[in-house]
Amino acid sequence: MAEPSHLAAVRESYDTVAAAYAEVVPPPAALDPLSRAMLHAFAEETAGAGPVADVGCGPGRITAYLAERGVRAVGLDLSSRMTELARQAYPHVPFAVASMTTLPVRDGALAGLLAYYSTHHTPPALLPDVFAEFRRALAPGGLLMLAGHVGTGECRRPTEAYGGLPVSFASHRLPATRIAALLEAAGLTVTARLEEGRFATFRARRG
């Protein structure tokens, strides 16, 4: 079966920009205090609870941050080049090439799942499938933390990024209320939602 066009665009684009992306994206220690606090809380709640997937992990900085805090974390990314950089930088942390549409874990295997600025490339019509996959992979009571861009429903289609390198992905900026509704519809109970300007973070659990 042919790979869906949006996944092919994300894979090819991030393979192209991987090295430049790794240079400019801030590490967890450089994030704003609130973002650091949210990540710390996620790590504290999932440490020792079972395996945790960092979905769309990029160069692996946040996966390594979780691992350093006792989380049994694995980083998953669609881009083989991103995964290669992550393995080089953090050889003690497991990383694998995988799509969030078909996570390589059995049903109910994960104590936690982190999707940190990684779902906005998914066409809105396909987000229910992605969130259903998150629910499938989470154990009952498992914790989801999803952070990302929000907006009024606009779709951005840049032709270059990260220093002028060519990209072909789309970036969808949905209202936070719609994202929360889609999570709930997938069977994930949203327990907290934080909005700050063009960004939002959601915490949810599988019932």
JSON list of C-alpha atoms in Angstrom, two decimals:
[
{"chain": "A", "resi": 1, "resn": "MET", "atom": "CA", "xyz": [0.00, 0.00, 0.00]},
{"chain": "A", "resi": 2, "resn": "ALA", "atom": "CA", "xyz": [1.33, 3.43, -0.95]},
{"chain": "A", "resi": 3, "resn": "GLU", "atom": "CA", "xyz": [2.23, 5.79, 1.87]},
{"chain": "A", "resi": 4, "resn": "PRO", "atom": "CA", "xyz": [-0.34, 8.60, 2.35]},
{"chain": "A", "resi": 5, "resn": "SER", "atom": "CA", "xyz": [0.85, 11.80, 0.69]},
{"chain": "A", "resi": 6, "resn": "HIS", "atom": "CA", "xyz": [0.93, 13.84, 3.90]},
{"chain": "A", "resi": 7, "resn": "LEU", "atom": "CA", "xyz": [3.17, 11.26, 5.60]},
{"chain": "A", "resi": 8, "resn": "ALA", "atom": "CA", "xyz": [5.50, 11.17, 2.60]},
{"chain": "A", "resi": 9, "resn": "ALA", "atom": "CA", "xyz": [5.74, 14.98, 2.69]},
{"chain": "A", "resi": 10, "resn": "VAL", "atom": "CA", "xyz": [6.53, 15.01, 6.42]},
{"chain": "A", "resi": 11, "resn": "ARG", "atom": "CA", "xyz": [9.09, 12.22, 6.10]},
{"chain": "A", "resi": 12, "resn": "GLU", "atom": "CA", "xyz": [10.91, 13.81, 3.15]},
{"chain": "A", "resi": 13, "resn": "SER", "atom": "CA", "xyz": [10.80, 17.32, 4.60]},
{"chain": "A", "resi": 14, "resn": "TYR", "atom": "CA", "xyz": [12.20, 16.37, 7.99]},
{"chain": "A", "resi": 15, "resn": "ASP", "atom": "CA", "xyz": [14.86, 14.16, 6.45]},
{"chain": "A", "resi": 16, "resn": "THR", "atom": "CA", "xyz": [15.95, 17.28, 4.56]},
{"chain": "A", "resi": 17, "resn": "VAL", "atom": "CA", "xyz": [15.92, 19.73, 7.48]},
{"chain": "A", "resi": 18, "resn": "ALA", "atom": "CA", "xyz": [16.96, 17.34, 10.29]},
{"chain": "A", "resi": 19, "resn": "ALA", "atom": "CA", "xyz": [20.44, 18.74, 10.93]},
{"chain": "A", "resi": 20, "resn": "ALA", "atom": "CA", "xyz": [19.31, 22.37, 10.74]},
{"chain": "A", "resi": 21, "resn": "TYR", "atom": "CA", "xyz": [16.29, 21.62, 12.94]},
{"chain": "A", "resi": 22, "resn": "ALA", "atom": "CA", "xyz": [18.50, 20.04, 15.60]},
{"chain": "A", "resi": 23, "resn": "GLU", "atom": "CA", "xyz": [20.65, 23.18, 15.68]},
{"chain": "A", "resi": 24, "resn": "VAL", "atom": "CA", "xyz": [17.84, 25.71, 16.19]},
{"chain": "A", "resi": 25, "resn": "VAL", "atom": "CA", "xyz": [15.18, 23.93, 18.26]},
{"chain": "A", "resi": 26, "resn": "PRO", "atom": "CA", "xyz": [15.78, 24.66, 21.97]},
{"chain": "A", "resi": 27, "resn": "PRO", "atom": "CA", "xyz": [16.50, 21.85, 24.44]},
{"chain": "A", "resi": 28, "resn": "PRO", "atom": "CA", "xyz": [14.05, 21.33, 27.32]},
{"chain": "A", "resi": 29, "resn": "ALA", "atom": "CA", "xyz": [16.23, 23.39, 29.67]},
{"chain": "A", "resi": 30, "resn": "ALA", "atom": "CA", "xyz": [15.76, 26.43, 27.41]},
{"chain": "A", "resi": 31, "resn": "LEU", "atom": "CA", "xyz": [11.98, 26.23, 27.27]},
{"chain": "A", "resi": 32, "resn": "ASP", "atom": "CA", "xyz": [9.81, 28.72, 29.09]},
{"chain": "A", "resi": 33, "resn": "PRO", "atom": "CA", "xyz": [9.13, 27.94, 32.78]},
{"chain": "A", "resi": 34, "resn": "LEU", "atom": "CA", "xyz": [5.55, 26.76, 32.20]},
{"chain": "A", "resi": 35, "resn": "SER", "atom": "CA", "xyz": [6.53, 24.33, 29.43]},
{"chain": "A", "resi": 36, "resn": "ARG", "atom": "CA", "xyz": [9.33, 22.97, 31.59]},
{"chain": "A", "resi": 37, "resn": "ALA", "atom": "CA", "xyz": [6.89, 22.51, 34.46]},
{"chain": "A", "resi": 38, "resn": "MET", "atom": "CA", "xyz": [4.43, 20.60, 32.26]},
{"chain": "A", "resi": 39, "resn": "LEU", "atom": "CA", "xyz": [7.17, 18.29, 30.99]},
{"chain": "A", "resi": 40, "resn": "HIS", "atom": "CA", "xyz": [8.48, 17.77, 34.51]},
{"chain": "A", "resi": 41, "resn": "ALA", "atom": "CA", "xyz": [4.99, 16.86, 35.73]},
{"chain": "A", "resi": 42, "resn": "PHE", "atom": "CA", "xyz": [4.57, 14.37, 32.87]},
{"chain": "A", "resi": 43, "resn": "ALA", "atom": "CA", "xyz": [7.94, 12.79, 33.69]},
{"chain": "A", "resi": 44, "resn": "GLU", "atom": "CA", "xyz": [7.14, 12.63, 37.40]},
{"chain": "A", "resi": 45, "resn": "GLU", "atom": "CA", "xyz": [3.80, 10.89, 36.79]},
{"chain": "A", "resi": 46, "resn": "THR", "atom": "CA", "xyz": [5.13, 8.34, 34.29]},
{"chain": "A", "resi": 47, "resn": "ALA", "atom": "CA", "xyz": [8.50, 7.48, 35.85]},
{"chain": "A", "resi": 48, "resn": "GLY", "atom": "CA", "xyz": [8.43, 3.85, 36.91]},
{"chain": "A", "resi": 49, "resn": "ALA", "atom": "CA", "xyz": [4.89, 3.36, 35.62]},
{"chain": "A", "resi": 50, "resn": "GLY", "atom": "CA", "xyz": [5.79, 1.46, 32.43]},
{"chain": "A", "resi": 51, "resn": "PRO", "atom": "CA", "xyz": [6.90, 2.24, 28.88]},
{"chain": "A", "resi": 52, "resn": "VAL", "atom": "CA", "xyz": [6.31, 5.73, 27.49]},
{"chain": "A", "resi": 53, "resn": "ALA", "atom": "CA", "xyz": [6.43, 6.76, 23.83]},
{"chain": "A", "resi": 54, "resn": "ASP", "atom": "CA", "xyz": [7.61, 10.18, 22.67]},
{"chain": "A", "resi": 55, "resn": "VAL", "atom": "CA", "xyz": [5.79, 10.32, 19.34]},
{"chain": "A", "resi": 56, "resn": "GLY", "atom": "CA", "xyz": [7.38, 12.60, 16.77]},
{"chain": "A", "resi": 57, "resn": "CYS", "atom": "CA", "xyz": [10.52, 12.84, 18.88]},
{"chain": "A", "resi": 58, "resn": "GLY", "atom": "CA", "xyz": [12.70, 14.62, 16.30]},
{"chain": "A", "resi": 59, "resn": "PRO", "atom": "CA", "xyz": [16.36, 14.71, 17.40]},
{"chain": "A", "resi": 60, "resn": "GLY", "atom": "CA", "xyz": [15.49, 13.10, 20.71]},
{"chain": "A", "resi": 61, "resn": "ARG", "atom": "CA", "xyz": [16.11, 15.86, 23.23]},
{"chain": "A", "resi": 62, "resn": "ILE", "atom": "CA", "xyz": [12.82, 15.51, 25.06]},
{"chain": "A", "resi": 63, "resn": "THR", "atom": "CA", "xyz": [12.99, 11.70, 24.97]},
{"chain": "A", "resi": 64, "resn": "ALA", "atom": "CA", "xyz": [16.40, 11.93, 26.64]},
{"chain": "A", "resi": 65, "resn": "TYR", "atom": "CA", "xyz": [15.02, 14.46, 29.15]},
{"chain": "A", "resi": 66, "resn": "LEU", "atom": "CA", "xyz": [12.36, 11.94, 30.15]},
{"chain": "A", "resi": 67, "resn": "ALA", "atom": "CA", "xyz": [14.85, 9.08, 30.35]},
{"chain": "A", "resi": 68, "resn": "GLU", "atom": "CA", "xyz": [17.12, 11.11, 32.61]},
{"chain": "A", "resi": 69, "resn": "ARG", "atom": "CA", "xyz": [14.19, 11.42, 35.02]},
{"chain": "A", "resi": 70, "resn": "GLY", "atom": "CA", "xyz": [13.53, 7.73, 35.31]},
{"chain": "A", "resi": 71, "resn": "VAL", "atom": "CA", "xyz": [10.97, 7.37, 32.54]},
{"chain": "A", "resi": 72, "resn": "ARG", "atom": "CA", "xyz": [11.20, 4.21, 30.43]},
{"chain": "A", "resi": 73, "resn": "ALA", "atom": "CA", "xyz": [11.01, 6.31, 27.28]},
{"chain": "A", "resi": 74, "resn": "VAL", "atom": "CA", "xyz": [11.31, 5.37, 23.63]},
{"chain": "A", "resi": 75, "resn": "GLY", "atom": "CA", "xyz": [11.45, 7.97, 20.88]},
{"chain": "A", "resi": 76, "resn": "LEU", "atom": "CA", "xyz": [9.50, 7.40, 17.67]},
{"chain": "A", "resi": 77, "resn": "ASP", "atom": "CA", "xyz": [9.78, 9.54, 14.56]},
{"chain": "A", "resi": 78, "resn": "LEU", "atom": "CA", "xyz": [8.72, 9.26, 10.94]},
{"chain": "A", "resi": 79, "resn": "SER", "atom": "CA", "xyz": [12.03, 10.67, 9.71]},
{"chain": "A", "resi": 80, "resn": "SER", "atom": "CA", "xyz": [14.90, 8.21, 9.52]},
{"chain": "A", "resi": 81, "resn": "ARG", "atom": "CA", "xyz": [17.39, 11.08, 9.51]},
{"chain": "A", "resi": 82, "resn": "MET", "atom": "CA", "xyz": [15.92, 12.54, 12.71]},
{"chain": "A", "resi": 83, "resn": "THR", "atom": "CA", "xyz": [16.07, 9.11, 14.29]},
{"chain": "A", "resi": 84, "resn": "GLU", "atom": "CA", "xyz": [19.69, 8.71, 13.24]},
{"chain": "A", "resi": 85, "resn": "LEU", "atom": "CA", "xyz": [20.62, 12.04, 14.85]},
{"chain": "A", "resi": 86, "resn": "ALA", "atom": "CA", "xyz": [18.78, 11.07, 18.04]},
{"chain": "A", "resi": 87, "resn": "ARG", "atom": "CA", "xyz": [20.63, 7.76, 18.27]},
{"chain": "A", "resi": 88, "resn": "GLN", "atom": "CA", "xyz": [23.97, 9.48, 17.76]},
{"chain": "A", "resi": 89, "resn": "ALA", "atom": "CA", "xyz": [23.28, 12.09, 20.43]},
{"chain": "A", "resi": 90, "resn": "TYR", "atom": "CA", "xyz": [21.69, 9.74, 22.99]},
{"chain": "A", "resi": 91, "resn": "PRO", "atom": "CA", "xyz": [22.98, 6.20, 22.45]},
{"chain": "A", "resi": 92, "resn": "HIS", "atom": "CA", "xyz": [21.58, 5.08, 25.82]},
{"chain": "A", "resi": 93, "resn": "VAL", "atom": "CA", "xyz": [17.98, 5.86, 24.77]},
{"chain": "A", "resi": 94, "resn": "PRO", "atom": "CA", "xyz": [16.00, 3.67, 22.32]},
{"chain": "A", "resi": 95, "resn": "PHE", "atom": "CA", "xyz": [14.72, 5.30, 19.14]},
{"chain": "A", "resi": 96, "resn": "ALA", "atom": "CA", "xyz": [12.82, 3.83, 16.19]},
{"chain": "A", "resi": 97, "resn": "VAL", "atom": "CA", "xyz": [11.37, 4.97, 12.88]},
{"chain": "A", "resi": 98, "resn": "ALA", "atom": "CA", "xyz": [7.58, 4.80, 13.13]},
{"chain": "A", "resi": 99, "resn": "SER", "atom": "CA", "xyz": [4.40, 6.63, 12.24]},
{"chain": "A", "resi": 100, "resn": "MET", "atom": "CA", "xyz": [1.93, 7.88, 14.82]},
{"chain": "A", "resi": 101, "resn": "THR", "atom": "CA", "xyz": [-0.79, 6.39, 12.62]},
{"chain": "A", "resi": 102, "resn": "THR", "atom": "CA", "xyz": [0.45, 2.84, 13.35]},
{"chain": "A", "resi": 103, "resn": "LEU", "atom": "CA", "xyz": [2.42, 2.77, 16.59]},
{"chain": "A", "resi": 104, "resn": "PRO", "atom": "CA", "xyz": [4.65, -0.31, 16.96]},
{"chain": "A", "resi": 105, "resn": "VAL", "atom": "CA", "xyz": [3.22, -1.35, 20.33]},
{"chain": "A", "resi": 106, "resn": "ARG", "atom": "CA", "xyz": [0.55, -3.79, 21.42]},
{"chain": "A", "resi": 107, "resn": "ASP", "atom": "CA", "xyz": [-2.83, -2.65, 22.69]},
{"chain": "A", "resi": 108, "resn": "GLY", "atom": "CA", "xyz": [-2.64, -1.01, 26.11]},
{"chain": "A", "resi": 109, "resn": "ALA", "atom": "CA", "xyz": [1.17, -1.24, 26.28]},
{"chain": "A", "resi": 110, "resn": "LEU", "atom": "CA", "xyz": [1.99, 2.36, 27.21]},
{"chain": "A", "resi": 111, "resn": "ALA", "atom": "CA", "xyz": [1.84, 4.03, 30.59]},
{"chain": "A", "resi": 112, "resn": "GLY", "atom": "CA", "xyz": [2.26, 7.38, 28.86]},
{"chain": "A", "resi": 113, "resn": "LEU", "atom": "CA", "xyz": [2.40, 8.99, 25.46]},
{"chain": "A", "resi": 114, "resn": "LEU", "atom": "CA", "xyz": [3.90, 12.37, 24.64]},
{"chain": "A", "resi": 115, "resn": "ALA", "atom": "CA", "xyz": [3.05, 14.15, 21.39]},
{"chain": "A", "resi": 116, "resn": "TYR", "atom": "CA", "xyz": [5.06, 17.36, 21.61]},
{"chain": "A", "resi": 117, "resn": "TYR", "atom": "CA", "xyz": [4.41, 19.63, 18.62]},
{"chain": "A", "resi": 118, "resn": "SER", "atom": "CA", "xyz": [4.06, 16.61, 16.36]},
{"chain": "A", "resi": 119, "resn": "THR", "atom": "CA", "xyz": [0.38, 16.28, 15.39]},
{"chain": "A", "resi": 120, "resn": "HIS", "atom": "CA", "xyz": [-0.12, 19.56, 13.52]},
{"chain": "A", "resi": 121, "resn": "HIS", "atom": "CA", "xyz": [1.04, 18.08, 10.20]},
{"chain": "A", "resi": 122, "resn": "THR", "atom": "CA", "xyz": [-1.87, 15.62, 10.27]},
{"chain": "A", "resi": 123, "resn": "PRO", "atom": "CA", "xyz": [-4.85, 16.67, 8.12]},
{"chain": "A", "resi": 124, "resn": "PRO", "atom": "CA", "xyz": [-7.74, 17.49, 10.47]},
{"chain": "A", "resi": 125, "resn": "ALA", "atom": "CA", "xyz": [-9.95, 14.81, 8.91]},
{"chain": "A", "resi": 126, "resn": "LEU", "atom": "CA", "xyz": [-7.38, 12.18, 9.95]},
{"chain": "A", "resi": 127, "resn": "LEU", "atom": "CA", "xyz": [-6.82, 13.36, 13.53]},
{"chain": "A", "resi": 128, "resn": "PRO", "atom": "CA", "xyz": [-9.61, 11.09, 14.87]},
{"chain": "A", "resi": 129, "resn": "ASP", "atom": "CA", "xyz": [-7.65, 8.10, 13.56]},
{"chain": "A", "resi": 130, "resn": "VAL", "atom": "CA", "xyz": [-4.43, 9.34, 15.18]},
{"chain": "A", "resi": 131, "resn": "PHE", "atom": "CA", "xyz": [-6.11, 9.98, 18.52]},
{"chain": "A", "resi": 132, "resn": "ALA", "atom": "CA", "xyz": [-7.82, 6.57, 18.36]},
{"chain": "A", "resi": 133, "resn": "GLU", "atom": "CA", "xyz": [-4.37, 5.04, 17.83]},
{"chain": "A", "resi": 134, "resn": "PHE", "atom": "CA", "xyz": [-3.08, 6.92, 20.89]},
{"chain": "A", "resi": 135, "resn": "ARG", "atom": "CA", "xyz": [-5.94, 5.50, 22.94]},
{"chain": "A", "resi": 136, "resn": "ARG", "atom": "CA", "xyz": [-5.33, 1.99, 21.63]},
{"chain": "A", "resi": 137, "resn": "ALA", "atom": "CA", "xyz": [-1.68, 2.13, 22.66]},
{"chain": "A", "resi": 138, "resn": "LEU", "atom": "CA", "xyz": [-2.31, 3.55, 26.15]},
{"chain": "A", "resi": 139, "resn": "ALA", "atom": "CA", "xyz": [-3.05, 1.33, 29.11]},
{"chain": "A", "resi": 140, "resn": "PRO", "atom": "CA", "xyz": [-6.23, 2.06, 31.09]},
{"chain": "A", "resi": 141, "resn": "GLY", "atom": "CA", "xyz": [-5.43, 5.18, 33.09]},
{"chain": "A", "resi": 142, "resn": "GLY", "atom": "CA", "xyz": [-2.44, 5.91, 30.83]},
{"chain": "A", "resi": 143, "resn": "LEU", "atom": "CA", "xyz": [-1.45, 9.55, 30.51]},
{"chain": "A", "resi": 144, "resn": "LEU", "atom": "CA", "xyz": [-1.35, 11.53, 27.26]},
{"chain": "A", "resi": 145, "resn": "MET", "atom": "CA", "xyz": [0.34, 14.90, 27.02]},
{"chain": "A", "resi": 146, "resn": "LEU", "atom": "CA", "xyz": [-0.19, 16.69, 23.73]},
{"chain": "A", "resi": 147, "resn": "ALA", "atom": "CA", "xyz": [1.28, 20.12, 23.02]},
{"chain": "A", "resi": 148, "resn": "GLY", "atom": "CA", "xyz": [1.08, 22.03, 19.78]},
{"chain": "A", "resi": 149, "resn": "HIS", "atom": "CA", "xyz": [0.15, 24.98, 17.67]},
{"chain": "A", "resi": 150, "resn": "VAL", "atom": "CA", "xyz": [-3.43, 26.25, 17.68]},
{"chain": "A", "resi": 151, "resn": "GLY", "atom": "CA", "xyz": [-5.30, 28.79, 15.61]},
{"chain": "A", "resi": 152, "resn": "THR", "atom": "CA", "xyz": [-8.59, 29.37, 13.87]},
{"chain": "A", "resi": 153, "resn": "GLY", "atom": "CA", "xyz": [-8.45, 26.43, 11.47]},
{"chain": "A", "resi": 154, "resn": "GLU", "atom": "CA", "xyz": [-5.92, 27.84, 9.03]},
{"chain": "A", "resi": 155, "resn": "CYS", "atom": "CA", "xyz": [-3.54, 25.66, 7.04]},
{"chain": "A", "resi": 156, "resn": "ARG", "atom": "CA", "xyz": [-0.02, 26.85, 6.29]},
{"chain": "A", "resi": 157, "resn": "ARG", "atom": "CA", "xyz": [2.01, 25.36, 3.43]},
{"chain": "A", "resi": 158, "resn": "PRO", "atom": "CA", "xyz": [5.58, 26.66, 3.62]},
{"chain": "A", "resi": 159, "resn": "THR", "atom": "CA", "xyz": [7.98, 25.89, 0.80]},
{"chain": "A", "resi": 160, "resn": "GLU", "atom": "CA", "xyz": [11.11, 26.34, 2.91]},
{"chain": "A", "resi": 161, "resn": "ALA", "atom": "CA", "xyz": [12.10, 26.27, 6.57]},
{"chain": "A", "resi": 162, "resn": "TYR", "atom": "CA", "xyz": [15.07, 26.13, 8.93]},
{"chain": "A", "resi": 163, "resn": "GLY", "atom": "CA", "xyz": [17.44, 28.31, 6.96]},
{"chain": "A", "resi": 164, "resn": "GLY", "atom": "CA", "xyz": [15.79, 28.12, 3.56]},
{"chain": "A", "resi": 165, "resn": "LEU", "atom": "CA", "xyz": [15.73, 24.34, 3.12]},
{"chain": "A", "resi": 166, "resn": "PRO", "atom": "CA", "xyz": [12.89, 22.98, 0.95]},
{"chain": "A", "resi": 167, "resn": "VAL", "atom": "CA", "xyz": [9.86, 21.45, 2.66]},
{"chain": "A", "resi": 168, "resn": "SER", "atom": "CA", "xyz": [6.49, 20.27, 1.40]},
{"chain": "A", "resi": 169, "resn": "PHE", "atom": "CA", "xyz": [4.46, 19.56, 4.55]},
{"chain": "A", "resi": 170, "resn": "ALA", "atom": "CA", "xyz": [1.30, 21.37, 5.64]},
{"chain": "A", "resi": 171, "resn": "SER", "atom": "CA", "xyz": [0.76, 22.76, 9.14]},
{"chain": "A", "resi": 172, "resn": "HIS", "atom": "CA", "xyz": [-2.80, 22.82, 10.46]},
{"chain": "A", "resi": 173, "resn": "ARG", "atom": "CA", "xyz": [-3.71, 25.23, 13.27]},
{"chain": "A", "resi": 174, "resn": "LEU", "atom": "CA", "xyz": [-6.97, 24.08, 14.82]},
{"chain": "A", "resi": 175, "resn": "PRO", "atom": "CA", "xyz": [-8.79, 25.76, 17.72]},
{"chain": "A", "resi": 176, "resn": "ALA", "atom": "CA", "xyz": [-7.91, 24.26, 21.09]},
{"chain": "A", "resi": 177, "resn": "THR", "atom": "CA", "xyz": [-11.58, 23.53, 21.70]},
{"chain": "A", "resi": 178, "resn": "ARG", "atom": "CA", "xyz": [-11.73, 21.36, 18.58]},
{"chain": "A", "resi": 179, "resn": "ILE", "atom": "CA", "xyz": [-8.61, 19.42, 19.54]},
{"chain": "A", "resi": 180, "resn": "ALA", "atom": "CA", "xyz": [-10.05, 18.78, 22.99]},
{"chain": "A", "resi": 181, "resn": "ALA", "atom": "CA", "xyz": [-13.33, 17.59, 21.46]},
{"chain": "A", "resi": 182, "resn": "LEU", "atom": "CA", "xyz": [-11.49, 15.20, 19.13]},
{"chain": "A", "resi": 183, "resn": "LEU", "atom": "CA", "xyz": [-9.53, 13.76, 22.05]},
{"chain": "A", "resi": 184, "resn": "GLU", "atom": "CA", "xyz": [-12.72, 13.21, 24.01]},
{"chain": "A", "resi": 185, "resn": "ALA", "atom": "CA", "xyz": [-14.41, 11.63, 20.98]},
{"chain": "A", "resi": 186, "resn": "ALA", "atom": "CA", "xyz": [-11.52, 9.17, 20.73]},
{"chain": "A", "resi": 187, "resn": "GLY", "atom": "CA", "xyz": [-12.16, 8.00, 24.29]},
{"chain": "A", "resi": 188, "resn": "LEU", "atom": "CA", "xyz": [-9.53, 10.10, 26.05]},
{"chain": "A", "resi": 189, "resn": "THR", "atom": "CA", "xyz": [-10.69, 12.15, 29.03]},
{"chain": "A", "resi": 190, "resn": "VAL", "atom": "CA", "xyz": [-9.14, 15.62, 28.95]},
{"chain": "A", "resi": 191, "resn": "THR", "atom": "CA", "xyz": [-8.16, 16.52, 32.51]},
{"chain": "A", "resi": 192, "resn": "ALA", "atom": "CA", "xyz": [-6.39, 19.81, 31.83]},
{"chain": "A", "resi": 193, "resn": "ARG", "atom": "CA", "xyz": [-5.95, 22.28, 29.00]},
{"chain": "A", "resi": 194, "resn": "LEU", "atom": "CA", "xyz": [-3.57, 25.21, 28.96]},
{"chain": "A", "resi": 195, "resn": "GLU", "atom": "CA", "xyz": [-3.72, 27.85, 26.24]},
{"chain": "A", "resi": 196, "resn": "GLU", "atom": "CA", "xyz": [-1.14, 30.56, 25.80]},
{"chain": "A", "resi": 197, "resn": "GLY", "atom": "CA", "xyz": [-1.34, 32.61, 22.63]},
{"chain": "A", "resi": 198, "resn": "ARG", "atom": "CA", "xyz": [-0.77, 30.37, 19.60]},
{"chain": "A", "resi": 199, "resn": "PHE", "atom": "CA", "xyz": [0.08, 27.30, 21.68]},
{"chain": "A", "resi": 200, "resn": "ALA", "atom": "CA", "xyz": [-1.86, 24.83, 23.79]},
{"chain": "A", "resi": 201, "resn": "THR", "atom": "CA", "xyz": [-1.09, 21.81, 25.97]},
{"chain": "A", "resi": 202, "resn": "PHE", "atom": "CA", "xyz": [-3.56, 19.05, 26.79]},
{"chain": "A", "resi": 203, "resn": "ARG", "atom": "CA", "xyz": [-3.41, 16.36, 29.44]},
{"chain": "A", "resi": 204, "resn": "ALA", "atom": "CA", "xyz": [-5.73, 13.40, 28.98]},
{"chain": "A", "resi": 205, "resn": "ARG", "atom": "CA", "xyz": [-6.15, 9.88, 30.26]},
{"chain": "A", "resi": 206, "resn": "ARG", "atom": "CA", "xyz": [-7.52, 6.71, 28.81]},
{"chain": "A", "resi": 207, "resn": "GLY", "atom": "CA", "xyz": [-10.47, 5.52, 30.85]}
]
